[in-house]
Amino acid sequence: MAKFNVKNPSGFPEFAPAAEQKRQEWLQIISTAFKSFGFIPVTTPVVEREENLLGKGGNAKEMYVLKRLLDEEGDKSHSGNALRFDQTVPLALYVARHQNEITFPFKRSVIGPVFRGERAQKGRFRQFDQCDIDVIGMEKLSLLNDAQIPAIIINVFKALQIGAFRVRINNRKILTGLFKSLGIEETKMKATLDIVDDLEKLPREKILSAFTENGFNQAQVDKILEFVSAESTDFEALKTLCDHDEYLEGVTELQTVIEALEAMKVDKNFYQIDTSIARGLDYYTGTVYETTLTDHPEFGSVCSGGRYEDLASIFTGKKMPGVGISIGLTRLFSQCLDAGLVKPDRSSPTEVLLLAADEVALPNLLSLGSDIRAAGIVAENYLETKKLAKQFDYADKLGIPYVVVMGEQELSKNIVQLKDMKTGEKDEMAFDEVLNVLATKGL
Amino acid sequence: MAKFNVKNPSGFPEFAPAAEQKRQEWLQIISTAFKSFGFIPVTTPVVEREENLLGKGGNAKEMYVLKRLLDEEGDKSHSGNALRFDQTVPLALYVARHQNEITFPFKRSVIGPVFRGERAQKGRFRQFDQCDIDVIGMEKLSLLNDAQIPAIIINVFKALQIGAFRVRINNRKILTGLFKSLGIEETKMKATLDIVDDLEKLPREKILSAFTENGFNQAQVDKILEFVSAESTDFEALKTLCDHDEYLEGVTELQTVIEALEAMKVDKNFYQIDTSIARGLDYYTGTVYETTLTDHPEFGSVCSGGRYEDLASIFTGKKMPGVGISIGLTRLFSQCLDAGLVKPDRSSPTEVLLLAADEVALPNLLSLGSDIRAAGIVAENYLETKKLAKQFDYADKLGIPYVVVMGEQELSKNIVQLKDMKTGEKDEMAFDEVLNVLATKGL
């Protein structure tokens, strides 16, 4: 027998049944939250033209291209394609392809795999799921959309139940306006934002030397550090700190976003203004977001995004501003598993398992199983010929909460036994009463 | 500006928003039906080791392998991987990897893309979604699982509402037993099954010449054609037609399956015995299924599968029998779109759209939007500054069923207008009454 290495390829993860069951619950939570705000789930192919991916910021060193194993037919249509590395470029291409079928503002959500040929290491995957939402406007897009985004993030993270978290909100214009007022040139804007972005991650001497390397003077450095450490959240106070137009525009935009969040009655414990947030990508032009787990700052930002002015005019020929966020699901889920924030407690969606103590009861149990499913409850008949103890083992191992048992005796009396697998409690009831009793259990 | 070809690569389909919305509904229907029987959704990476895919029947000519666009780092871990061509080999590998974490029988479902480097043509895709369920036993697996499969298929196709359909069920042993009783050698079994499989697709002369080419005598051909055209569905009658052990075993197995379907109270209009069904793959050893749309026989089988004795002992070293089916979602969905069986009528999941006739009403509407969502209804605030007619256009184009409108006047009276977009009917109600009224609309 040939010996196969069955391990999954390095960097292409999968999860054992119990963890996978939890992951499926996460997918359900995230997609439900996205949908509840009217986002349209859109799936695009995982394969796009190489030139389009490269044209819009794809890193050639990390890009996987497709080849046919045997390409003897000379069919050129198989070459020139690559696996997508994010969900934003495919969104831009989708919008370009379907401009005339799309009603703007276009609210699209997506949950699906992206691929990066990175060096495999812990927490770095070559295939991982990204969960994105974006609102795309034609020519313009109301700032109120920037307020809706944190409301959605908060719904998601409340539902995931992985502990305290905080969405931190800023407006990039506040920082760039401030930098400009300090005489920092346009060409150094990106470098300055990057340094500010690293403030929490790097030791102070590294930050200072980064400033020095970029030729900042002491006054500029002092002013920047003073500003970002002030944790100002009072808009009137913020407005007095700098009078640069772009700075003031940023403060006003931020204020609009926060006021809309208040109108939406979003709990203030879950978000805060943080004027030190920059976000690395030069893509962003206004509102930016970061989300951190309060008890796990080492996870870094678990959900980030922001406002951008140009989705992809190179593909569409039109100016389409947008605002969006992304959750790196595979990474976050793995981190939560490792940190014990997610506790896989069952490896099956089954709520009720039906066991035949004697084969003669099976037809009635098959019929009952159909009835329970028709009532919208996940119900499974155990179909193998095994001793009852072994059948209970199956329920135990999968973490199934309720078990219905029927044997010759029960059949003769037209009753069943119902066992609550958590409490061990047993009930006896008429065959016709099972559905009513399950309803009282909240099923 | 560089000119980009934004078209999706040939054979890698995607759908415009309205069709995509329908496709999402299909995904929901199929995954809910799979789950209701206790199947565990398991996602595996789309990338597997090339040698494993080839080792278990992968067609090298259709296989896509991954290369990094720039591979200057000499990191060998990126090579030797390929895209999966079906969901069965990944299942076998998953079982091999997680044998000790899996409780058998293992009921797994999967919905996800597979890849085949075929010549692109209408109805043939290079990336398409397959929806599979399989039950895998350790060493053995009860025949009752074979009965559950059609019950699930029927639930799916009833819910999809694409017209009348029929699941046709046979047992491969009936055919192979019959062939053996006619003196047909083991080596010709596969060829004979293939000819029978083609009976409905090819003209009679092609069938007859196929028999001749394979060296069958007239008596054998007559007997085979007589049998498969008899449409026998009476088990006692079937048992008299041939006395070969394997044939009789097949009839008994088929009878067990049909009796269990009756016990599950599955509607007989949706399934039938069809002793002419063979299914091409030599993989199958017992029960086989095909599903056809009554009014669209040209679609071919839209859901097929069967019982197999060996999932993949080459990977697991163990005998694991299974039974499963597969729906080629992308193809079926495209066929239904083309045939008008699916009518995309909305391109958004939004049930209630909230419109501000005057900006002053917006904060109240933002608050109301949050309340409606908290009640589990998909609700969206229109956030752009547009005239009311333009806002209604948005609801119209997306097919949103209900619209709430509030302007200065309504605000002063603390009321809103509710419009049913289908009937055009308008209602006026107190702001606090909106949720109650929506509940009466079945939301």
Tab-separated table of N, CA and C in Angstrom, chain B residues 199-317:
chain	number	residue	atom	x	y	z
B	199	LEU	N	-28.975	4.279	-20.896
B	199	LEU	CA	-30.225	3.891	-21.570
B	199	LEU	C	-31.135	5.069	-21.865
B	200	GLU	N	-31.255	5.979	-20.906
B	200	GLU	CA	-32.169	7.107	-21.103
B	200	GLU	C	-31.562	8.198	-21.967
B	201	LYS	N	-30.221	8.204	-22.021
B	201	LYS	CA	-29.553	9.320	-22.693
B	201	LYS	C	-29.286	9.055	-24.162
B	202	LEU	N	-29.036	7.782	-24.518
B	202	LEU	CA	-28.622	7.482	-25.892
B	202	LEU	C	-29.745	6.787	-26.657
B	203	PRO	N	-29.737	6.944	-28.004
B	203	PRO	CA	-30.737	6.239	-28.821
B	203	PRO	C	-30.503	4.725	-28.768
B	204	ARG	N	-31.583	3.985	-29.064
B	204	ARG	CA	-31.547	2.525	-28.895
B	204	ARG	C	-30.427	1.857	-29.710
B	205	GLU	N	-30.183	2.364	-30.943
B	205	GLU	CA	-29.155	1.688	-31.753
B	205	GLU	C	-27.763	1.826	-31.129
B	206	LYS	N	-27.513	2.969	-30.474
B	206	LYS	CA	-26.205	3.153	-29.818
B	206	LYS	C	-26.063	2.161	-28.662
B	207	ILE	N	-27.162	1.981	-27.925
B	207	ILE	CA	-27.161	1.053	-26.798
B	207	ILE	C	-26.881	-0.368	-27.308
B	208	LEU	N	-27.595	-0.726	-28.358
B	208	LEU	CA	-27.440	-2.085	-28.900
B	208	LEU	C	-26.026	-2.303	-29.412
B	209	SER	N	-25.454	-1.301	-30.088
B	209	SER	CA	-24.098	-1.499	-30.613
B	209	SER	C	-23.079	-1.516	-29.473
B	210	ALA	N	-23.386	-0.796	-28.385
B	210	ALA	CA	-22.496	-0.861	-27.221
B	210	ALA	C	-22.487	-2.275	-26.655
B	211	PHE	N	-23.664	-2.909	-26.597
B	211	PHE	CA	-23.739	-4.292	-26.122
B	211	PHE	C	-22.936	-5.210	-27.038
B	212	THR	N	-23.132	-5.021	-28.348
B	212	THR	CA	-22.437	-5.864	-29.326
B	212	THR	C	-20.921	-5.723	-29.186
B	213	GLU	N	-20.475	-4.470	-29.104
B	213	GLU	CA	-19.030	-4.212	-28.962
B	213	GLU	C	-18.442	-4.928	-27.764
B	214	ASN	N	-19.245	-5.091	-26.736
B	214	ASN	CA	-18.746	-5.739	-25.532
B	214	ASN	C	-18.961	-7.259	-25.551
B	215	GLY	N	-19.412	-7.761	-26.696
B	215	GLY	CA	-19.504	-9.203	-26.872
B	215	GLY	C	-20.676	-9.883	-26.182
B	216	PHE	N	-21.757	-9.145	-25.969
B	216	PHE	CA	-22.929	-9.764	-25.354
B	216	PHE	C	-23.711	-10.551	-26.390
B	217	ASN	N	-24.320	-11.657	-25.967
B	217	ASN	CA	-25.183	-12.375	-26.900
B	217	ASN	C	-26.614	-11.869	-26.809
B	218	GLN	N	-27.401	-12.209	-27.791
B	218	GLN	CA	-28.753	-11.665	-27.908
B	218	GLN	C	-29.596	-11.964	-26.677
B	219	ALA	N	-29.445	-13.169	-26.132
B	219	ALA	CA	-30.248	-13.570	-24.967
B	219	ALA	C	-29.951	-12.661	-23.771
B	220	GLN	N	-28.648	-12.373	-23.608
B	220	GLN	CA	-28.254	-11.491	-22.499
B	220	GLN	C	-28.843	-10.098	-22.686
B	221	VAL	N	-28.702	-9.579	-23.910
B	221	VAL	CA	-29.198	-8.229	-24.189
B	221	VAL	C	-30.706	-8.162	-23.967
B	222	ASP	N	-31.422	-9.144	-24.479
B	222	ASP	CA	-32.890	-9.172	-24.341
B	222	ASP	C	-33.287	-9.173	-22.868
B	223	LYS	N	-32.617	-10.028	-22.108
B	223	LYS	CA	-32.971	-10.156	-20.696
B	223	LYS	C	-32.703	-8.846	-19.934
B	224	ILE	N	-31.555	-8.229	-20.230
B	224	ILE	CA	-31.216	-6.962	-19.548
B	224	ILE	C	-32.240	-5.892	-19.905
B	225	LEU	N	-32.528	-5.763	-21.198
B	225	LEU	CA	-33.460	-4.716	-21.628
B	225	LEU	C	-34.864	-4.977	-21.093
B	226	GLU	N	-35.239	-6.237	-21.072
B	226	GLU	CA	-36.551	-6.591	-20.534
B	226	GLU	C	-36.640	-6.191	-19.056
B	227	PHE	N	-35.557	-6.523	-18.329
B	227	PHE	CA	-35.569	-6.242	-16.891
B	227	PHE	C	-35.658	-4.750	-16.604
B	228	VAL	N	-34.788	-3.973	-17.238
B	228	VAL	CA	-34.724	-2.551	-16.885
B	228	VAL	C	-35.937	-1.788	-17.396
B	229	SER	N	-36.642	-2.340	-18.365
B	229	SER	CA	-37.820	-1.613	-18.852
B	229	SER	C	-39.101	-2.061	-18.131
B	230	ALA	N	-38.970	-3.059	-17.274
B	230	ALA	CA	-40.164	-3.621	-16.631
B	230	ALA	C	-40.745	-2.693	-15.569
B	231	GLU	N	-39.922	-1.779	-15.045
B	231	GLU	CA	-40.371	-0.860	-13.992
B	231	GLU	C	-41.052	-1.589	-12.846
B	232	SER	N	-40.475	-2.691	-12.440
B	232	SER	CA	-41.045	-3.477	-11.346
B	232	SER	C	-40.838	-2.747	-10.032
B	233	THR	N	-41.867	-2.666	-9.250
B	233	THR	CA	-41.741	-2.036	-7.946
B	233	THR	C	-42.349	-2.923	-6.858
B	234	ASP	N	-42.769	-4.105	-7.243
B	234	ASP	CA	-43.332	-5.031	-6.266
B	234	ASP	C	-42.226	-5.998	-5.841
B	235	PHE	N	-41.897	-5.959	-4.547
B	235	PHE	CA	-40.738	-6.724	-4.093
B	235	PHE	C	-40.926	-8.221	-4.281
B	236	GLU	N	-42.125	-8.714	-4.023
B	236	GLU	CA	-42.340	-10.155	-4.159
B	236	GLU	C	-42.191	-10.563	-5.622
B	237	ALA	N	-42.718	-9.734	-6.532
B	237	ALA	CA	-42.556	-10.012	-7.959
B	237	ALA	C	-41.077	-9.944	-8.354
B	238	LEU	N	-40.377	-8.927	-7.845
B	238	LEU	CA	-38.954	-8.778	-8.164
B	238	LEU	C	-38.164	-10.018	-7.758
B	239	LYS	N	-38.521	-10.562	-6.589
B	239	LYS	CA	-37.769	-11.714	-6.073
B	239	LYS	C	-37.902	-12.944	-6.961
B	240	THR	N	-38.966	-12.985	-7.772
B	240	THR	CA	-39.162	-14.157	-8.637
B	240	THR	C	-38.401	-14.039	-9.954
B	241	LEU	N	-37.870	-12.864	-10.258
B	241	LEU	CA	-37.285	-12.639	-11.580
B	241	LEU	C	-35.890	-13.219	-11.752
B	242	CYS	N	-35.212	-13.431	-10.640
B	242	CYS	CA	-33.825	-13.900	-10.739
B	242	CYS	C	-33.487	-14.518	-9.396
B	243	ASP	N	-32.712	-15.605	-9.377
B	243	ASP	CA	-32.444	-16.228	-8.080
B	243	ASP	C	-30.974	-16.129	-7.666
B	244	HIS	N	-30.244	-15.234	-8.314
B	244	HIS	CA	-28.831	-15.044	-7.932
B	244	HIS	C	-28.774	-14.414	-6.537
B	245	ASP	N	-27.860	-14.916	-5.695
B	245	ASP	CA	-27.758	-14.438	-4.310
B	245	ASP	C	-27.600	-12.923	-4.217
B	246	GLU	N	-26.702	-12.401	-5.061
B	246	GLU	CA	-26.418	-10.961	-5.003
B	246	GLU	C	-27.658	-10.171	-5.412
B	247	TYR	N	-28.360	-10.671	-6.413
B	247	TYR	CA	-29.602	-10.028	-6.856
B	247	TYR	C	-30.609	-9.981	-5.704
B	248	LEU	N	-30.788	-11.135	-5.050
B	248	LEU	CA	-31.778	-11.222	-3.968
B	248	LEU	C	-31.381	-10.335	-2.784
B	249	GLU	N	-30.079	-10.267	-2.527
B	249	GLU	CA	-29.580	-9.390	-1.459
B	249	GLU	C	-29.925	-7.925	-1.789
B	250	GLY	N	-29.740	-7.586	-3.055
B	250	GLY	CA	-30.063	-6.227	-3.495
B	250	GLY	C	-31.533	-5.908	-3.315
B	251	VAL	N	-32.391	-6.853	-3.675
B	251	VAL	CA	-33.834	-6.636	-3.535
B	251	VAL	C	-34.197	-6.460	-2.062
B	252	THR	N	-33.626	-7.320	-1.208
B	252	THR	CA	-33.925	-7.226	0.230
B	252	THR	C	-33.453	-5.899	0.803
B	253	GLU	N	-32.266	-5.458	0.400
B	253	GLU	CA	-31.756	-4.171	0.882
B	253	GLU	C	-32.673	-3.028	0.437
B	254	LEU	N	-33.061	-3.081	-0.816
B	254	LEU	CA	-33.931	-2.033	-1.351
B	254	LEU	C	-35.264	-2.006	-0.588
B	255	GLN	N	-35.759	-3.200	-0.277
B	255	GLN	CA	-37.017	-3.303	0.471
B	255	GLN	C	-36.875	-2.671	1.854
B	256	THR	N	-35.749	-2.926	2.530
B	256	THR	CA	-35.497	-2.329	3.851
B	256	THR	C	-35.510	-0.802	3.759
B	257	VAL	N	-34.859	-0.297	2.721
B	257	VAL	CA	-34.770	1.157	2.542
B	257	VAL	C	-36.168	1.743	2.335
B	258	ILE	N	-36.940	1.117	1.481
B	258	ILE	CA	-38.279	1.642	1.164
B	258	ILE	C	-39.193	1.567	2.393
B	259	GLU	N	-39.087	0.487	3.155
B	259	GLU	CA	-39.926	0.360	4.357
B	259	GLU	C	-39.572	1.418	5.396
B	260	ALA	N	-38.281	1.723	5.509
B	260	ALA	CA	-37.877	2.768	6.464
B	260	ALA	C	-38.380	4.137	6.000
B	261	LEU	N	-38.366	4.367	4.687
B	261	LEU	CA	-38.906	5.626	4.156
B	261	LEU	C	-40.383	5.748	4.508
B	262	GLU	N	-41.088	4.623	4.447
B	262	GLU	CA	-42.507	4.643	4.809
B	262	GLU	C	-42.672	4.934	6.293
B	263	ALA	N	-41.819	4.322	7.126
B	263	ALA	CA	-41.891	4.576	8.572
B	263	ALA	C	-41.630	6.052	8.875
B	264	MET	N	-40.755	6.667	8.085
B	264	MET	CA	-40.464	8.100	8.285
B	264	MET	C	-41.568	8.977	7.725
B	265	LYS	N	-42.597	8.371	7.185
B	265	LYS	CA	-43.753	9.086	6.624
B	265	LYS	C	-43.366	10.017	5.475
B	266	VAL	N	-42.387	9.570	4.684
B	266	VAL	CA	-41.974	10.387	3.542
B	266	VAL	C	-43.011	10.219	2.429
B	267	ASP	N	-43.463	11.319	1.881
B	267	ASP	CA	-44.502	11.339	0.849
B	267	ASP	C	-44.068	10.538	-0.381
B	268	LYS	N	-44.889	9.508	-0.721
B	268	LYS	CA	-44.526	8.600	-1.812
B	268	LYS	C	-44.518	9.265	-3.182
B	269	ASN	N	-45.087	10.436	-3.271
B	269	ASN	CA	-45.066	11.126	-4.564
B	269	ASN	C	-43.676	11.599	-4.951
B	270	PHE	N	-42.780	11.616	-3.959
B	270	PHE	CA	-41.469	12.194	-4.226
B	270	PHE	C	-40.365	11.169	-4.481
B	271	TYR	N	-40.696	9.874	-4.357
B	271	TYR	CA	-39.640	8.884	-4.624
B	271	TYR	C	-40.235	7.672	-5.322
B	272	GLN	N	-39.372	6.917	-5.969
B	272	GLN	CA	-39.811	5.676	-6.605
B	272	GLN	C	-38.630	4.727	-6.755
B	273	ILE	N	-38.972	3.457	-6.799
B	273	ILE	CA	-37.958	2.461	-7.127
B	273	ILE	C	-37.736	2.523	-8.630
B	274	ASP	N	-36.474	2.454	-9.054
B	274	ASP	CA	-36.192	2.397	-10.477
B	274	ASP	C	-35.010	1.458	-10.682
B	275	THR	N	-35.325	0.222	-11.083
B	275	THR	CA	-34.276	-0.802	-11.182
B	275	THR	C	-33.364	-0.611	-12.386
B	276	SER	N	-33.581	0.482	-13.140
B	276	SER	CA	-32.680	0.716	-14.281
B	276	SER	C	-31.551	1.681	-13.929
B	277	ILE	N	-31.564	2.205	-12.713
B	277	ILE	CA	-30.538	3.178	-12.336
B	277	ILE	C	-29.247	2.488	-11.932
B	278	ALA	N	-28.141	2.906	-12.549
B	278	ALA	CA	-26.862	2.259	-12.249
B	278	ALA	C	-25.864	3.220	-11.605
B	279	ARG	N	-25.829	4.478	-11.994
B	279	ARG	CA	-24.815	5.473	-11.603
B	279	ARG	C	-23.443	5.049	-12.096
B	280	GLY	N	-22.786	5.977	-12.767
B	280	GLY	CA	-21.521	5.677	-13.415
B	280	GLY	C	-20.378	5.194	-12.518
B	281	LEU	N	-20.164	5.864	-11.421
B	281	LEU	CA	-18.983	5.585	-10.602
B	281	LEU	C	-18.914	4.149	-10.110
B	282	ASP	N	-17.767	3.494	-10.274
B	282	ASP	CA	-17.644	2.107	-9.817
B	282	ASP	C	-17.520	2.033	-8.291
B	283	TYR	N	-17.303	3.166	-7.708
B	283	TYR	CA	-17.315	3.456	-6.297
B	283	TYR	C	-18.514	2.848	-5.537
B	284	TYR	N	-19.703	2.940	-6.132
B	284	TYR	CA	-20.913	2.525	-5.416
B	284	TYR	C	-21.096	1.016	-5.398
B	285	THR	N	-21.628	0.526	-4.266
B	285	THR	CA	-21.731	-0.919	-4.089
B	285	THR	C	-23.144	-1.389	-3.748
B	286	GLY	N	-24.029	-0.482	-3.366
B	286	GLY	CA	-25.378	-0.909	-2.965
B	286	GLY	C	-26.420	0.071	-3.455
B	287	THR	N	-27.091	0.717	-2.494
B	287	THR	CA	-28.115	1.704	-2.832
B	287	THR	C	-27.544	2.801	-3.732
B	288	VAL	N	-28.300	3.171	-4.752
B	288	VAL	CA	-27.928	4.339	-5.574
B	288	VAL	C	-29.161	5.228	-5.754
B	289	TYR	N	-28.892	6.524	-5.904
B	289	TYR	CA	-29.969	7.509	-6.062
B	289	TYR	C	-29.724	8.395	-7.269
B	290	GLU	N	-30.801	8.807	-7.878
B	290	GLU	CA	-30.782	9.884	-8.860
B	290	GLU	C	-32.012	10.734	-8.605
B	291	THR	N	-31.900	12.018	-8.858
B	291	THR	CA	-33.059	12.892	-8.685
B	291	THR	C	-33.266	13.669	-9.967
B	292	THR	N	-34.485	13.655	-10.474
B	292	THR	CA	-34.757	14.401	-11.697
B	292	THR	C	-35.935	15.339	-11.483
B	293	LEU	N	-35.875	16.474	-12.181
B	293	LEU	CA	-37.003	17.401	-12.173
B	293	LEU	C	-37.975	16.915	-13.245
B	294	THR	N	-39.198	16.630	-12.830
B	294	THR	CA	-40.178	16.005	-13.718
B	294	THR	C	-40.353	16.785	-15.018
B	295	ASP	N	-40.407	18.105	-14.922
B	295	ASP	CA	-40.641	18.917	-16.120
B	295	ASP	C	-39.356	19.317	-16.829
B	296	HIS	N	-38.225	18.915	-16.284
B	296	HIS	CA	-36.948	19.285	-16.909
B	296	HIS	C	-35.971	18.106	-16.930
B	297	PRO	N	-36.386	17.042	-17.662
B	297	PRO	CA	-35.481	15.879	-17.736
B	297	PRO	C	-34.140	16.268	-18.369
B	298	GLU	N	-34.140	17.356	-19.164
B	298	GLU	CA	-32.892	17.758	-19.837
B	298	GLU	C	-31.827	18.241	-18.858
B	299	PHE	N	-32.234	18.532	-17.601
B	299	PHE	CA	-31.236	18.918	-16.589
B	299	PHE	C	-30.375	17.718	-16.193
B	300	GLY	N	-30.854	16.500	-16.500
B	300	GLY	CA	-30.163	15.308	-16.009
B	300	GLY	C	-30.439	15.131	-14.534
B	301	SER	N	-29.625	14.322	-13.871
B	301	SER	CA	-29.823	14.120	-12.437
B	301	SER	C	-29.302	15.334	-11.673
B	302	VAL	N	-30.142	15.883	-10.811
B	302	VAL	CA	-29.778	17.107	-10.091
B	302	VAL	C	-29.252	16.804	-8.688
B	303	CYS	N	-29.321	15.542	-8.302
B	303	CYS	CA	-28.797	15.132	-6.999
B	303	CYS	C	-28.633	13.624	-7.024
B	304	SER	N	-27.406	13.157	-6.909
B	304	SER	CA	-27.142	11.730	-7.034
B	304	SER	C	-26.223	11.272	-5.926
B	305	GLY	N	-26.148	9.957	-5.795
B	305	GLY	CA	-25.238	9.425	-4.792
B	305	GLY	C	-25.495	7.963	-4.552
B	306	GLY	N	-24.997	7.475	-3.442
B	306	GLY	CA	-25.191	6.067	-3.149
B	306	GLY	C	-24.332	5.576	-1.998
B	307	ARG	N	-24.364	4.266	-1.861
B	307	ARG	CA	-23.644	3.574	-0.791
B	307	ARG	C	-22.303	3.097	-1.323
B	308	TYR	N	-21.264	3.265	-0.545
B	308	TYR	CA	-19.938	2.772	-0.932
B	308	TYR	C	-19.333	2.014	0.236
B	309	GLU	N	-18.485	1.057	-0.063
B	309	GLU	CA	-17.949	0.203	1.010
B	309	GLU	C	-16.644	0.710	1.581
B	310	ASP	N	-15.968	1.577	0.820
B	310	ASP	CA	-14.632	1.985	1.246
B	310	ASP	C	-14.434	3.465	0.977
B	311	LEU	N	-14.580	4.272	2.024
B	311	LEU	CA	-14.372	5.713	1.871
B	311	LEU	C	-12.960	5.972	1.390
B	312	ALA	N	-11.978	5.430	2.081
B	312	ALA	CA	-10.589	5.660	1.689
B	312	ALA	C	-9.650	4.913	2.610
B	313	SER	N	-9.624	3.589	2.469
B	313	SER	CA	-8.699	2.831	3.313
B	313	SER	C	-7.253	3.197	2.985
B	314	ILE	N	-7.022	3.737	1.761
B	314	ILE	CA	-5.638	4.119	1.427
B	314	ILE	C	-5.141	5.248	2.340
B	315	PHE	N	-6.060	6.055	2.857
B	315	PHE	CA	-5.652	7.125	3.770
B	315	PHE	C	-5.775	6.714	5.230
B	316	THR	N	-6.826	5.939	5.520
B	316	THR	CA	-7.153	5.683	6.925
B	316	THR	C	-6.649	4.336	7.418
B	317	GLY	N	-6.372	3.410	6.481
B	317	GLY	CA	-5.989	2.072	6.892
B	317	GLY	C	-7.140	1.275	7.478
